[in-house]
Amino acid sequence: MKTIFVIGAGLSSSTLIQYLLDQSEKLDWKIKVGDVSLETAQRKIGGHKNGEAIEFDIFNESQREKEISESDLTVSMLPARFHYLAAECCVKFKKDMVTASYVSPEMKALSEEAEKAGIMMMNEIGVDPGIDHMSAMLIIDRIKEQGGKLTSFQSYTGGLVAPKYDNNPWNYKFTWNPRNVVLAGAGGSAQIIENGRYKFIPYHQLFKRTSRIEVLNYGEFEVYCNRDSLKYRKPYNIENIPTMIRGTMRRPGFAKAWDTFVQLGATDDSFAIENSENMTYREFINTFLNNECLDKTEKSLAKFLKVDLDSEIMYKLRWLGIFKDTKIGLKHATPAQVLQKILEEKWQLAPEDKDLIAMQHIFDYEKDGKKHRIKSSLVVEGRDTVHTAMSITVGVPVAIAVKMILTGVFKEKGVHIPVTKNFYLPVLEELKEYGIRFVEEEFLM
Amino acid sequence: MKTIFVIGAGLSSSTLIQYLLDQSEKLDWKIKVGDVSLETAQRKIGGHKNGEAIEFDIFNESQREKEISESDLTVSMLPARFHYLAAECCVKFKKDMVTASYVSPEMKALSEEAEKAGIMMMNEIGVDPGIDHMSAMLIIDRIKEQGGKLTSFQSYTGGLVAPKYDNNPWNYKFTWNPRNVVLAGAGGSAQIIENGRYKFIPYHQLFKRTSRIEVLNYGEFEVYCNRDSLKYRKPYNIENIPTMIRGTMRRPGFAKAWDTFVQLGATDDSFAIENSENMTYREFINTFLNNECLDKTEKSLAKFLKVDLDSEIMYKLRWLGIFKDTKIGLKHATPAQVLQKILEEKWQLAPEDKDLIAMQHIFDYEKDGKKHRIKSSLVVEGRDTVHTAMSITVGVPVAIAVKMILTGVFKEKGVHIPVTKNFYLPVLEELKEYGIRFVEEEFLM
């Protein structure tokens, strides 16, 4: 009997744990789930006979060493910055590991040691990163094998609300960590390459430089660039591609309205506002305007945005309640924290709401003197508030990777991401059984 | 005979070292100057019989300990981030210390130890910070003593080129560290308070929110806010002041043109551009524009800025040479580094040029039911390329502080900045002898 240790039993672990429990009898597995909240871990196990819930603190070294050394494989679903604690321990006790997160410099540094220890450390095998890598590489490799020359690769992913529940003027609700949404793109410039030329887009231009894509019968989406679209040229083995853009999908109109907060400076997370708890939402917005009079906050903002008071963007902003005299109530809060609080009241998923994960890759290539385009699209809707689209698309590929490692399908050792056939073919095949199925469309251009 | 150890013999130390040497016979001082370049140190000493030049490396612990322990007082003119190395050593050997830089958290943390050691660590006694503190506190204290109620304090400083040599369309040349000029205001939002309301201005709005001031017979200047105008309310003892703004002075039109680079993202210092050495200036500018065609870079930029091709701003930009096909030639350079290189070719002081330091405080106060305004202004022109206005205004107050400490006029121990009478009265008095003299104008409003 093999023991799989899952660290972190939050929302994103639901489908992962369900998959592992479902397979546990056939494959003779024990599933141990550790979380700072014993109750959360217990809820995920649901009394399954092959499951065990424990209270677990990643910072407790002796507990960490005990649990990891007693298991055959550890899955870390912690925030990415804590993976290295589990990773070092996995190397020490020669245990395999899986995460859905980007390979951090700390993780990368362990590659040689992991190889020597004869263990597999699979990363970036969630949705984005993960499903995006695998589904993109399937087509990139195929185009190359068939003698095509890839000239452009665009890849977009979005976590949104399913159409039936999409009932607010922003066409957006928080389906994931709200803080990451508020800070999306903040910091340095986004980097892309277009027709052989690098293009750099600073944060305050990011939400102005959008374009539109159409995804199957789900209509139009708006896309803006992710931070670094260049770094996957190397692992994707397309280092000389003239155009490469990775981005985020929202519903049309979101970016223009969101840009209001960027332009105001309301997403700044670098300083705490004095006496923020006693400030009102209206006063908060007013701090960013060159305007002394609180009564005129709406007019000043419309003027600042160069839009009419009855413009779409002002309706969206009013709907958020940003002009209300509600007290913020958060002490020493940064602008980003205040904004997050305001948004959480309005962008919360209702209990009956279902989320949606949408992904689209667009490949342009030349073959036999002709220009072709392939669009490969995925849409997954959540089943319920536990098995959300986010939980399914993160959890299922992670769980499949766990199975592939323990059953010897993945024989590789060291730190990996799933960009090669040996990894992506079996995973993509099994993902179809769980409704994670890409639809391809091909066009002559 | 007392020994004064000056670390760093760069441009900013010229006048400081000259003052110390000039006073050395009368006050029985030995002036030891240490620099990584022995030659630079020697040039500053100029063979003076009380001077000694040494090659000095602040990171060499044994040398650091030897020189500081053998001196009576150390002046650190190093970049601010290295002061703590000298400061810790001064505490260890109970030696006084002077710097012209902002009190860093490391410096502040030494306050109690410095007091126990019975030493004085005087900071922020250059031009800005330094002369601004002292000249402002002189008037703030006087207004209070005469029963006035201060309602607004604005303070602006600029390092510019003297009018006679002000012959480029930007009315600006580098008179100080170019890197600091390129990165000025970058990062988090500027914070001010206006009529009792906090106002936060993000970097990408900073150069749009300017105002104008008039300084004596030097004409108009444009001002934009410094990063944190709030933090001196406490040391200035004006914690409840309704309006407080500290800012930087440029000649009119500078900010609007400079904002081009901010809006483009060309001041980003967070990532290195691939193959930057082979990129041309024109290609560099083009990377920030949503435009594929190099020929159209000027048109695209004008469109981006929403200005005409023959607008003032486009003339300024063209004059910088940013549309030229010159190779950048810098490897792995960040956008900010590339921009600095382009600017250094055009904004360099010519050998005959003289610089200018301008400062103006504006105090609004109420007294006997009337509203008053005092403007206190300073303009200092450089004498030559060695004794620049910057070198004079930084070096003379530092040198005076050294004298006041060694002659027992300053009796205080611990970490200080010159915001109280005991410090500012004698320093301001002596500064007049060196042409650093504020002119006051008073108005009824």
PDB file of N, CA and C in Angstrom, chain A residues 187-191 194-195 197-205 209 227 230 233 262-265 268 270-275 279 283 286-294 304 335, chain B residues 187-191 194-195 197-205 209 227 230 233 262-265 268 270-275 279 283 286-294 304 335:
ATOM      1  N   GLY A 187       3.720  45.791 -10.915  1.00  0.00           N
ATOM      2  CA  GLY A 187       5.167  45.605 -10.900  1.00  0.00           C
ATOM      3  C   GLY A 187       5.720  45.933 -12.266  1.00  0.00           C
ATOM      4  N   GLY A 188       6.699  45.186 -12.682  1.00  0.00           N
ATOM      5  CA  GLY A 188       7.392  45.492 -13.945  1.00  0.00           C
ATOM      6  C   GLY A 188       6.527  45.292 -15.177  1.00  0.00           C
ATOM      7  N   SER A 189       7.092  45.612 -16.311  1.00  0.00           N
ATOM      8  CA  SER A 189       6.374  45.583 -17.584  1.00  0.00           C
ATOM      9  C   SER A 189       6.098  44.164 -18.066  1.00  0.00           C
ATOM     10  N   ALA A 190       5.016  44.025 -18.836  1.00  0.00           N
ATOM     11  CA  ALA A 190       4.762  42.771 -19.552  1.00  0.00           C
ATOM     12  C   ALA A 190       5.686  42.731 -20.772  1.00  0.00           C
ATOM     13  N   GLN A 191       6.139  41.529 -21.103  1.00  0.00           N
ATOM     14  CA  GLN A 191       7.067  41.376 -22.222  1.00  0.00           C
ATOM     15  C   GLN A 191       6.520  40.373 -23.227  1.00  0.00           C
ATOM     16  N   GLU A 194       6.408  40.307 -31.025  1.00  0.00           N
ATOM     17  CA  GLU A 194       5.447  40.385 -32.123  1.00  0.00           C
ATOM     18  C   GLU A 194       6.208  40.595 -33.417  1.00  0.00           C
ATOM     19  N   ASN A 195       6.048  39.688 -34.355  1.00  0.00           N
ATOM     20  CA  ASN A 195       6.740  39.794 -35.649  1.00  0.00           C
ATOM     21  C   ASN A 195       8.228  40.078 -35.476  1.00  0.00           C
ATOM     22  N   ARG A 197       9.761  41.503 -33.076  1.00  0.00           N
ATOM     23  CA  ARG A 197      10.143  42.668 -32.269  1.00  0.00           C
ATOM     24  C   ARG A 197       9.632  42.508 -30.842  1.00  0.00           C
ATOM     25  N   TYR A 198      10.528  42.763 -29.886  1.00  0.00           N
ATOM     26  CA  TYR A 198      10.092  42.761 -28.493  1.00  0.00           C
ATOM     27  C   TYR A 198       9.140  43.924 -28.284  1.00  0.00           C
ATOM     28  N   LYS A 199       8.139  43.696 -27.443  1.00  0.00           N
ATOM     29  CA  LYS A 199       7.240  44.778 -27.053  1.00  0.00           C
ATOM     30  C   LYS A 199       7.115  44.737 -25.531  1.00  0.00           C
ATOM     31  N   PHE A 200       7.304  45.892 -24.919  1.00  0.00           N
ATOM     32  CA  PHE A 200       7.217  45.982 -23.461  1.00  0.00           C
ATOM     33  C   PHE A 200       6.036  46.871 -23.103  1.00  0.00           C
ATOM     34  N   ILE A 201       5.227  46.407 -22.175  1.00  0.00           N
ATOM     35  CA  ILE A 201       4.011  47.141 -21.831  1.00  0.00           C
ATOM     36  C   ILE A 201       3.998  47.390 -20.325  1.00  0.00           C
ATOM     37  N   PRO A 202       4.184  48.642 -19.893  1.00  0.00           N
ATOM     38  CA  PRO A 202       4.191  48.888 -18.457  1.00  0.00           C
ATOM     39  C   PRO A 202       2.790  48.689 -17.865  1.00  0.00           C
ATOM     40  N   TYR A 203       2.754  48.456 -16.588  1.00  0.00           N
ATOM     41  CA  TYR A 203       1.501  48.176 -15.871  1.00  0.00           C
ATOM     42  C   TYR A 203       0.408  49.183 -16.193  1.00  0.00           C
ATOM     43  N   HIS A 204       0.767  50.471 -16.250  1.00  0.00           N
ATOM     44  CA  HIS A 204      -0.265  51.488 -16.452  1.00  0.00           C
ATOM     45  C   HIS A 204      -0.731  51.579 -17.909  1.00  0.00           C
ATOM     46  N   GLN A 205      -0.181  50.735 -18.791  1.00  0.00           N
ATOM     47  CA  GLN A 205      -0.703  50.645 -20.170  1.00  0.00           C
ATOM     48  C   GLN A 205      -1.345  49.284 -20.430  1.00  0.00           C
ATOM     49  N   ARG A 209      -4.122  47.984 -23.588  1.00  0.00           N
ATOM     50  CA  ARG A 209      -3.657  47.247 -24.777  1.00  0.00           C
ATOM     51  C   ARG A 209      -4.338  45.883 -24.848  1.00  0.00           C
ATOM     52  N   ARG A 227       2.568  38.898 -17.502  1.00  0.00           N
ATOM     53  CA  ARG A 227       3.841  39.542 -17.207  1.00  0.00           C
ATOM     54  C   ARG A 227       4.965  39.155 -18.166  1.00  0.00           C
ATOM     55  N   LEU A 230       7.830  35.704 -22.679  1.00  0.00           N
ATOM     56  CA  LEU A 230       9.038  35.274 -23.383  1.00  0.00           C
ATOM     57  C   LEU A 230       9.656  34.014 -22.790  1.00  0.00           C
ATOM     58  N   ARG A 233       9.497  30.403 -24.362  1.00  0.00           N
ATOM     59  CA  ARG A 233      10.022  30.072 -25.677  1.00  0.00           C
ATOM     60  C   ARG A 233      11.019  28.927 -25.564  1.00  0.00           C
ATOM     61  N   VAL A 262      -6.155  51.215 -11.792  1.00  0.00           N
ATOM     62  CA  VAL A 262      -4.714  51.283 -12.088  1.00  0.00           C
ATOM     63  C   VAL A 262      -4.303  52.737 -12.266  1.00  0.00           C
ATOM     64  N   GLN A 263      -5.060  53.475 -13.074  1.00  0.00           N
ATOM     65  CA  GLN A 263      -4.712  54.876 -13.333  1.00  0.00           C
ATOM     66  C   GLN A 263      -4.786  55.707 -12.059  1.00  0.00           C
ATOM     67  N   LEU A 264      -5.766  55.439 -11.207  1.00  0.00           N
ATOM     68  CA  LEU A 264      -5.885  56.192  -9.956  1.00  0.00           C
ATOM     69  C   LEU A 264      -4.714  55.908  -9.013  1.00  0.00           C
ATOM     70  N   GLY A 265      -4.175  54.701  -9.093  1.00  0.00           N
ATOM     71  CA  GLY A 265      -3.171  54.276  -8.122  1.00  0.00           C
ATOM     72  C   GLY A 265      -3.797  53.461  -7.002  1.00  0.00           C
ATOM     73  N   ASP A 268      -2.105  50.206  -5.578  1.00  0.00           N
ATOM     74  CA  ASP A 268      -0.773  50.296  -4.944  1.00  0.00           C
ATOM     75  C   ASP A 268      -0.766  49.479  -3.654  1.00  0.00           C
ATOM     76  N   SER A 270       2.176  49.260  -1.797  1.00  0.00           N
ATOM     77  CA  SER A 270       3.499  49.538  -1.222  1.00  0.00           C
ATOM     78  C   SER A 270       3.473  50.403   0.027  1.00  0.00           C
ATOM     79  N   PHE A 271       2.313  50.956   0.374  1.00  0.00           N
ATOM     80  CA  PHE A 271       2.284  51.761   1.599  1.00  0.00           C
ATOM     81  C   PHE A 271       0.918  51.630   2.270  1.00  0.00           C
ATOM     82  N   ALA A 272       0.914  51.799   3.597  1.00  0.00           N
ATOM     83  CA  ALA A 272      -0.329  51.730   4.353  1.00  0.00           C
ATOM     84  C   ALA A 272      -0.903  53.136   4.502  1.00  0.00           C
ATOM     85  N   ILE A 273      -2.205  53.245   4.374  1.00  0.00           N
ATOM     86  CA  ILE A 273      -2.882  54.535   4.504  1.00  0.00           C
ATOM     87  C   ILE A 273      -3.109  54.826   5.988  1.00  0.00           C
ATOM     88  N   GLU A 274      -2.678  56.010   6.429  1.00  0.00           N
ATOM     89  CA  GLU A 274      -2.906  56.409   7.821  1.00  0.00           C
ATOM     90  C   GLU A 274      -4.401  56.473   8.091  1.00  0.00           C
ATOM     91  N   ASN A 275      -4.807  55.919   9.209  1.00  0.00           N
ATOM     92  CA  ASN A 275      -6.201  56.026   9.647  1.00  0.00           C
ATOM     93  C   ASN A 275      -7.177  55.444   8.613  1.00  0.00           C
ATOM     94  N   MET A 279     -11.673  55.916   7.217  1.00  0.00           N
ATOM     95  CA  MET A 279     -11.924  56.544   5.930  1.00  0.00           C
ATOM     96  C   MET A 279     -13.133  55.856   5.293  1.00  0.00           C
ATOM     97  N   GLU A 283     -14.146  58.637   0.367  1.00  0.00           N
ATOM     98  CA  GLU A 283     -12.910  59.358   0.703  1.00  0.00           C
ATOM     99  C   GLU A 283     -11.690  58.652   0.109  1.00  0.00           C
ATOM    100  N   ASN A 286     -11.427  59.498  -3.388  1.00  0.00           N
ATOM    101  CA  ASN A 286     -11.068  60.915  -3.466  1.00  0.00           C
ATOM    102  C   ASN A 286      -9.576  61.183  -3.227  1.00  0.00           C
ATOM    103  N   THR A 287      -8.928  60.323  -2.455  1.00  0.00           N
ATOM    104  CA  THR A 287      -7.490  60.537  -2.203  1.00  0.00           C
ATOM    105  C   THR A 287      -6.670  60.474  -3.491  1.00  0.00           C
ATOM    106  N   PHE A 288      -7.217  59.830  -4.524  1.00  0.00           N
ATOM    107  CA  PHE A 288      -6.452  59.673  -5.771  1.00  0.00           C
ATOM    108  C   PHE A 288      -6.792  60.745  -6.803  1.00  0.00           C
ATOM    109  N   LEU A 289      -7.743  61.616  -6.443  1.00  0.00           N
ATOM    110  CA  LEU A 289      -8.185  62.638  -7.391  1.00  0.00           C
ATOM    111  C   LEU A 289      -7.660  63.999  -6.990  1.00  0.00           C
ATOM    112  N   ASN A 290      -7.397  64.810  -7.981  1.00  0.00           N
ATOM    113  CA  ASN A 290      -6.906  66.159  -7.725  1.00  0.00           C
ATOM    114  C   ASN A 290      -8.112  67.051  -7.463  1.00  0.00           C
ATOM    115  N   ASN A 291      -8.715  66.877  -6.304  1.00  0.00           N
ATOM    116  CA  ASN A 291     -10.036  67.436  -6.035  1.00  0.00           C
ATOM    117  C   ASN A 291     -10.193  67.539  -4.536  1.00  0.00           C
ATOM    118  N   GLU A 292     -10.628  68.688  -4.074  1.00  0.00           N
ATOM    119  CA  GLU A 292     -10.735  68.855  -2.629  1.00  0.00           C
ATOM    120  C   GLU A 292     -12.109  68.513  -2.081  1.00  0.00           C
ATOM    121  N   CYS A 293     -13.106  68.526  -2.959  1.00  0.00           N
ATOM    122  CA  CYS A 293     -14.478  68.473  -2.490  1.00  0.00           C
ATOM    123  C   CYS A 293     -15.047  67.065  -2.614  1.00  0.00           C
ATOM    124  N   LEU A 294     -15.420  66.478  -1.496  1.00  0.00           N
ATOM    125  CA  LEU A 294     -15.935  65.110  -1.478  1.00  0.00           C
ATOM    126  C   LEU A 294     -17.200  64.963  -2.318  1.00  0.00           C
ATOM    127  N   PHE A 304     -11.441  62.894 -14.757  1.00  0.00           N
ATOM    128  CA  PHE A 304     -10.129  62.235 -14.773  1.00  0.00           C
ATOM    129  C   PHE A 304     -10.083  61.162 -15.869  1.00  0.00           C
ATOM    130  N   PRO A 335      -3.716  50.716  -0.307  1.00  0.00           N
ATOM    131  CA  PRO A 335      -4.788  50.932  -1.275  1.00  0.00           C
ATOM    132  C   PRO A 335      -5.295  49.606  -1.863  1.00  0.00           C
TER     133      PRO A 335
ATOM    134  N   GLY B 187       8.335  53.575  -8.452  1.00  0.00           N
ATOM    135  CA  GLY B 187       7.947  52.746  -7.319  1.00  0.00           C
ATOM    136  C   GLY B 187       6.590  53.201  -6.825  1.00  0.00           C
ATOM    137  N   GLY B 188       6.399  53.193  -5.530  1.00  0.00           N
ATOM    138  CA  GLY B 188       5.084  53.483  -4.948  1.00  0.00           C
ATOM    139  C   GLY B 188       4.627  54.915  -5.144  1.00  0.00           C
ATOM    140  N   SER B 189       3.421  55.184  -4.705  1.00  0.00           N
ATOM    141  CA  SER B 189       2.783  56.480  -4.903  1.00  0.00           C
ATOM    142  C   SER B 189       3.407  57.575  -4.045  1.00  0.00           C
ATOM    143  N   ALA B 190       3.349  58.811  -4.549  1.00  0.00           N
ATOM    144  CA  ALA B 190       3.693  59.981  -3.739  1.00  0.00           C
ATOM    145  C   ALA B 190       2.533  60.244  -2.775  1.00  0.00           C
ATOM    146  N   GLN B 191       2.867  60.685  -1.576  1.00  0.00           N
ATOM    147  CA  GLN B 191       1.845  60.933  -0.557  1.00  0.00           C
ATOM    148  C   GLN B 191       1.947  62.368  -0.063  1.00  0.00           C
ATOM    149  N   GLU B 194      -3.505  67.672   1.680  1.00  0.00           N
ATOM    150  CA  GLU B 194      -3.994  68.962   1.198  1.00  0.00           C
ATOM    151  C   GLU B 194      -5.304  69.264   1.890  1.00  0.00           C
ATOM    152  N   ASN B 195      -5.377  70.376   2.608  1.00  0.00           N
ATOM    153  CA  ASN B 195      -6.593  70.763   3.323  1.00  0.00           C
ATOM    154  C   ASN B 195      -7.166  69.613   4.146  1.00  0.00           C
ATOM    155  N   ARG B 197      -6.863  66.483   3.734  1.00  0.00           N
ATOM    156  CA  ARG B 197      -7.134  65.211   3.039  1.00  0.00           C
ATOM    157  C   ARG B 197      -5.845  64.640   2.467  1.00  0.00           C
ATOM    158  N   TYR B 198      -5.646  63.331   2.717  1.00  0.00           N
ATOM    159  CA  TYR B 198      -4.505  62.671   2.087  1.00  0.00           C
ATOM    160  C   TYR B 198      -4.738  62.619   0.592  1.00  0.00           C
ATOM    161  N   LYS B 199      -3.658  62.770  -0.149  1.00  0.00           N
ATOM    162  CA  LYS B 199      -3.726  62.606  -1.604  1.00  0.00           C
ATOM    163  C   LYS B 199      -2.578  61.693  -2.017  1.00  0.00           C
ATOM    164  N   PHE B 200      -2.906  60.667  -2.783  1.00  0.00           N
ATOM    165  CA  PHE B 200      -1.906  59.713  -3.241  1.00  0.00           C
ATOM    166  C   PHE B 200      -1.786  59.814  -4.759  1.00  0.00           C
ATOM    167  N   ILE B 201      -0.571  59.892  -5.220  1.00  0.00           N
ATOM    168  CA  ILE B 201      -0.346  60.094  -6.652  1.00  0.00           C
ATOM    169  C   ILE B 201       0.581  59.001  -7.164  1.00  0.00           C
ATOM    170  N   PRO B 202       0.039  58.071  -7.976  1.00  0.00           N
ATOM    171  CA  PRO B 202       0.917  56.998  -8.460  1.00  0.00           C
ATOM    172  C   PRO B 202       1.945  57.559  -9.454  1.00  0.00           C
ATOM    173  N   TYR B 203       3.003  56.813  -9.619  1.00  0.00           N
ATOM    174  CA  TYR B 203       4.119  57.226 -10.483  1.00  0.00           C
ATOM    175  C   TYR B 203       3.650  57.691 -11.859  1.00  0.00           C
ATOM    176  N   HIS B 204       2.701  56.951 -12.446  1.00  0.00           N
ATOM    177  CA  HIS B 204       2.289  57.280 -13.814  1.00  0.00           C
ATOM    178  C   HIS B 204       1.357  58.496 -13.871  1.00  0.00           C
ATOM    179  N   GLN B 205       1.058  59.114 -12.715  1.00  0.00           N
ATOM    180  CA  GLN B 205       0.314  60.388 -12.719  1.00  0.00           C
ATOM    181  C   GLN B 205       1.190  61.527 -12.213  1.00  0.00           C
ATOM    182  N   ARG B 209       0.717  65.906 -12.585  1.00  0.00           N
ATOM    183  CA  ARG B 209       0.155  66.730 -11.510  1.00  0.00           C
ATOM    184  C   ARG B 209       1.181  67.763 -11.056  1.00  0.00           C
ATOM    185  N   ARG B 227       8.277  61.612  -3.190  1.00  0.00           N
ATOM    186  CA  ARG B 227       7.654  60.356  -2.785  1.00  0.00           C
ATOM    187  C   ARG B 227       6.824  60.467  -1.506  1.00  0.00           C
ATOM    188  N   LEU B 230       4.700  63.171   3.854  1.00  0.00           N
ATOM    189  CA  LEU B 230       4.036  63.085   5.159  1.00  0.00           C
ATOM    190  C   LEU B 230       5.012  62.843   6.299  1.00  0.00           C
ATOM    191  N   ARG B 233       6.182  65.529   8.945  1.00  0.00           N
ATOM    192  CA  ARG B 233       5.264  66.223   9.849  1.00  0.00           C
ATOM    193  C   ARG B 233       5.705  66.015  11.290  1.00  0.00           C
ATOM    194  N   VAL B 262       7.823  57.910 -18.868  1.00  0.00           N
ATOM    195  CA  VAL B 262       7.076  57.191 -17.823  1.00  0.00           C
ATOM    196  C   VAL B 262       5.911  56.441 -18.461  1.00  0.00           C
ATOM    197  N   GLN B 263       5.156  57.135 -19.312  1.00  0.00           N
ATOM    198  CA  GLN B 263       3.990  56.498 -19.933  1.00  0.00           C
ATOM    199  C   GLN B 263       4.402  55.338 -20.830  1.00  0.00           C
ATOM    200  N   LEU B 264       5.513  55.487 -21.533  1.00  0.00           N
ATOM    201  CA  LEU B 264       5.986  54.409 -22.399  1.00  0.00           C
ATOM    202  C   LEU B 264       6.424  53.182 -21.603  1.00  0.00           C
ATOM    203  N   GLY B 265       6.920  53.414 -20.382  1.00  0.00           N
ATOM    204  CA  GLY B 265       7.519  52.325 -19.621  1.00  0.00           C
ATOM    205  C   GLY B 265       9.033  52.305 -19.775  1.00  0.00           C
ATOM    206  N   ASP B 268      11.443  51.704 -16.731  1.00  0.00           N
ATOM    207  CA  ASP B 268      11.372  50.442 -15.985  1.00  0.00           C
ATOM    208  C   ASP B 268      12.790  49.923 -15.729  1.00  0.00           C
ATOM    209  N   SER B 270      13.217  46.974 -13.913  1.00  0.00           N
ATOM    210  CA  SER B 270      13.000  45.663 -13.292  1.00  0.00           C
ATOM    211  C   SER B 270      13.368  44.476 -14.180  1.00  0.00           C
ATOM    212  N   PHE B 271      13.681  44.718 -15.439  1.00  0.00           N
ATOM    213  CA  PHE B 271      14.053  43.574 -16.279  1.00  0.00           C
ATOM    214  C   PHE B 271      15.086  44.011 -17.318  1.00  0.00           C
ATOM    215  N   ALA B 272      15.919  43.060 -17.733  1.00  0.00           N
ATOM    216  CA  ALA B 272      16.928  43.357 -18.747  1.00  0.00           C
ATOM    217  C   ALA B 272      16.370  43.008 -20.119  1.00  0.00           C
ATOM    218  N   ILE B 273      16.669  43.845 -21.080  1.00  0.00           N
ATOM    219  CA  ILE B 273      16.206  43.625 -22.448  1.00  0.00           C
ATOM    220  C   ILE B 273      17.157  42.646 -23.144  1.00  0.00           C
ATOM    221  N   GLU B 274      16.600  41.601 -23.736  1.00  0.00           N
ATOM    222  CA  GLU B 274      17.422  40.641 -24.477  1.00  0.00           C
ATOM    223  C   GLU B 274      18.093  41.343 -25.648  1.00  0.00           C
ATOM    224  N   ASN B 275      19.350  41.076 -25.835  1.00  0.00           N
ATOM    225  CA  ASN B 275      20.083  41.591 -26.992  1.00  0.00           C
ATOM    226  C   ASN B 275      20.058  43.127 -27.077  1.00  0.00           C
ATOM    227  N   MET B 279      20.349  46.629 -30.245  1.00  0.00           N
ATOM    228  CA  MET B 279      19.133  47.370 -30.547  1.00  0.00           C
ATOM    229  C   MET B 279      19.525  48.836 -30.803  1.00  0.00           C
ATOM    230  N   GLU B 283      14.657  51.544 -32.242  1.00  0.00           N
ATOM    231  CA  GLU B 283      14.026  50.252 -31.920  1.00  0.00           C
ATOM    232  C   GLU B 283      13.629  50.193 -30.448  1.00  0.00           C
ATOM    233  N   ASN B 286      10.539  52.015 -30.033  1.00  0.00           N
ATOM    234  CA  ASN B 286       9.487  51.253 -30.707  1.00  0.00           C
ATOM    235  C   ASN B 286       8.971  50.067 -29.885  1.00  0.00           C
ATOM    236  N   THR B 287       9.827  49.505 -29.017  1.00  0.00           N
ATOM    237  CA  THR B 287       9.374  48.363 -28.203  1.00  0.00           C
ATOM    238  C   THR B 287       8.211  48.745 -27.288  1.00  0.00           C
ATOM    239  N   PHE B 288       8.068  50.046 -27.012  1.00  0.00           N
ATOM    240  CA  PHE B 288       7.015  50.472 -26.081  1.00  0.00           C
ATOM    241  C   PHE B 288       5.748  50.916 -26.804  1.00  0.00           C
ATOM    242  N   LEU B 289       5.796  50.894 -28.130  1.00  0.00           N
ATOM    243  CA  LEU B 289       4.655  51.366 -28.903  1.00  0.00           C
ATOM    244  C   LEU B 289       3.921  50.202 -29.537  1.00  0.00           C
ATOM    245  N   ASN B 290       2.632  50.336 -29.664  1.00  0.00           N
ATOM    246  CA  ASN B 290       1.818  49.298 -30.275  1.00  0.00           C
ATOM    247  C   ASN B 290       1.871  49.497 -31.792  1.00  0.00           C
ATOM    248  N   ASN B 291       3.012  49.181 -32.348  1.00  0.00           N
ATOM    249  CA  ASN B 291       3.311  49.563 -33.723  1.00  0.00           C
ATOM    250  C   ASN B 291       4.366  48.620 -34.244  1.00  0.00           C
ATOM    251  N   GLU B 292       4.145  48.085 -35.425  1.00  0.00           N
ATOM    252  CA  GLU B 292       5.112  47.117 -35.948  1.00  0.00           C
ATOM    253  C   GLU B 292       6.187  47.742 -36.809  1.00  0.00           C
ATOM    254  N   CYS B 293       5.886  48.923 -37.324  1.00  0.00           N
ATOM    255  CA  CYS B 293       6.719  49.479 -38.376  1.00  0.00           C
ATOM    256  C   CYS B 293       7.688  50.518 -37.822  1.00  0.00           C
ATOM    257  N   LEU B 294       8.984  50.236 -37.951  1.00  0.00           N
ATOM    258  CA  LEU B 294      10.017  51.125 -37.409  1.00  0.00           C
ATOM    259  C   LEU B 294       9.954  52.524 -38.023  1.00  0.00           C
ATOM    260  N   PHE B 304       0.398  58.164 -29.712  1.00  0.00           N
ATOM    261  CA  PHE B 304       0.343  57.653 -28.335  1.00  0.00           C
ATOM    262  C   PHE B 304       0.199  58.809 -27.345  1.00  0.00           C
ATOM    263  N   PRO B 335      15.424  48.958 -19.406  1.00  0.00           N
ATOM    264  CA  PRO B 335      14.991  50.174 -20.102  1.00  0.00           C
ATOM    265  C   PRO B 335      15.558  51.443 -19.443  1.00  0.00           C
TER     266      PRO B 335
END
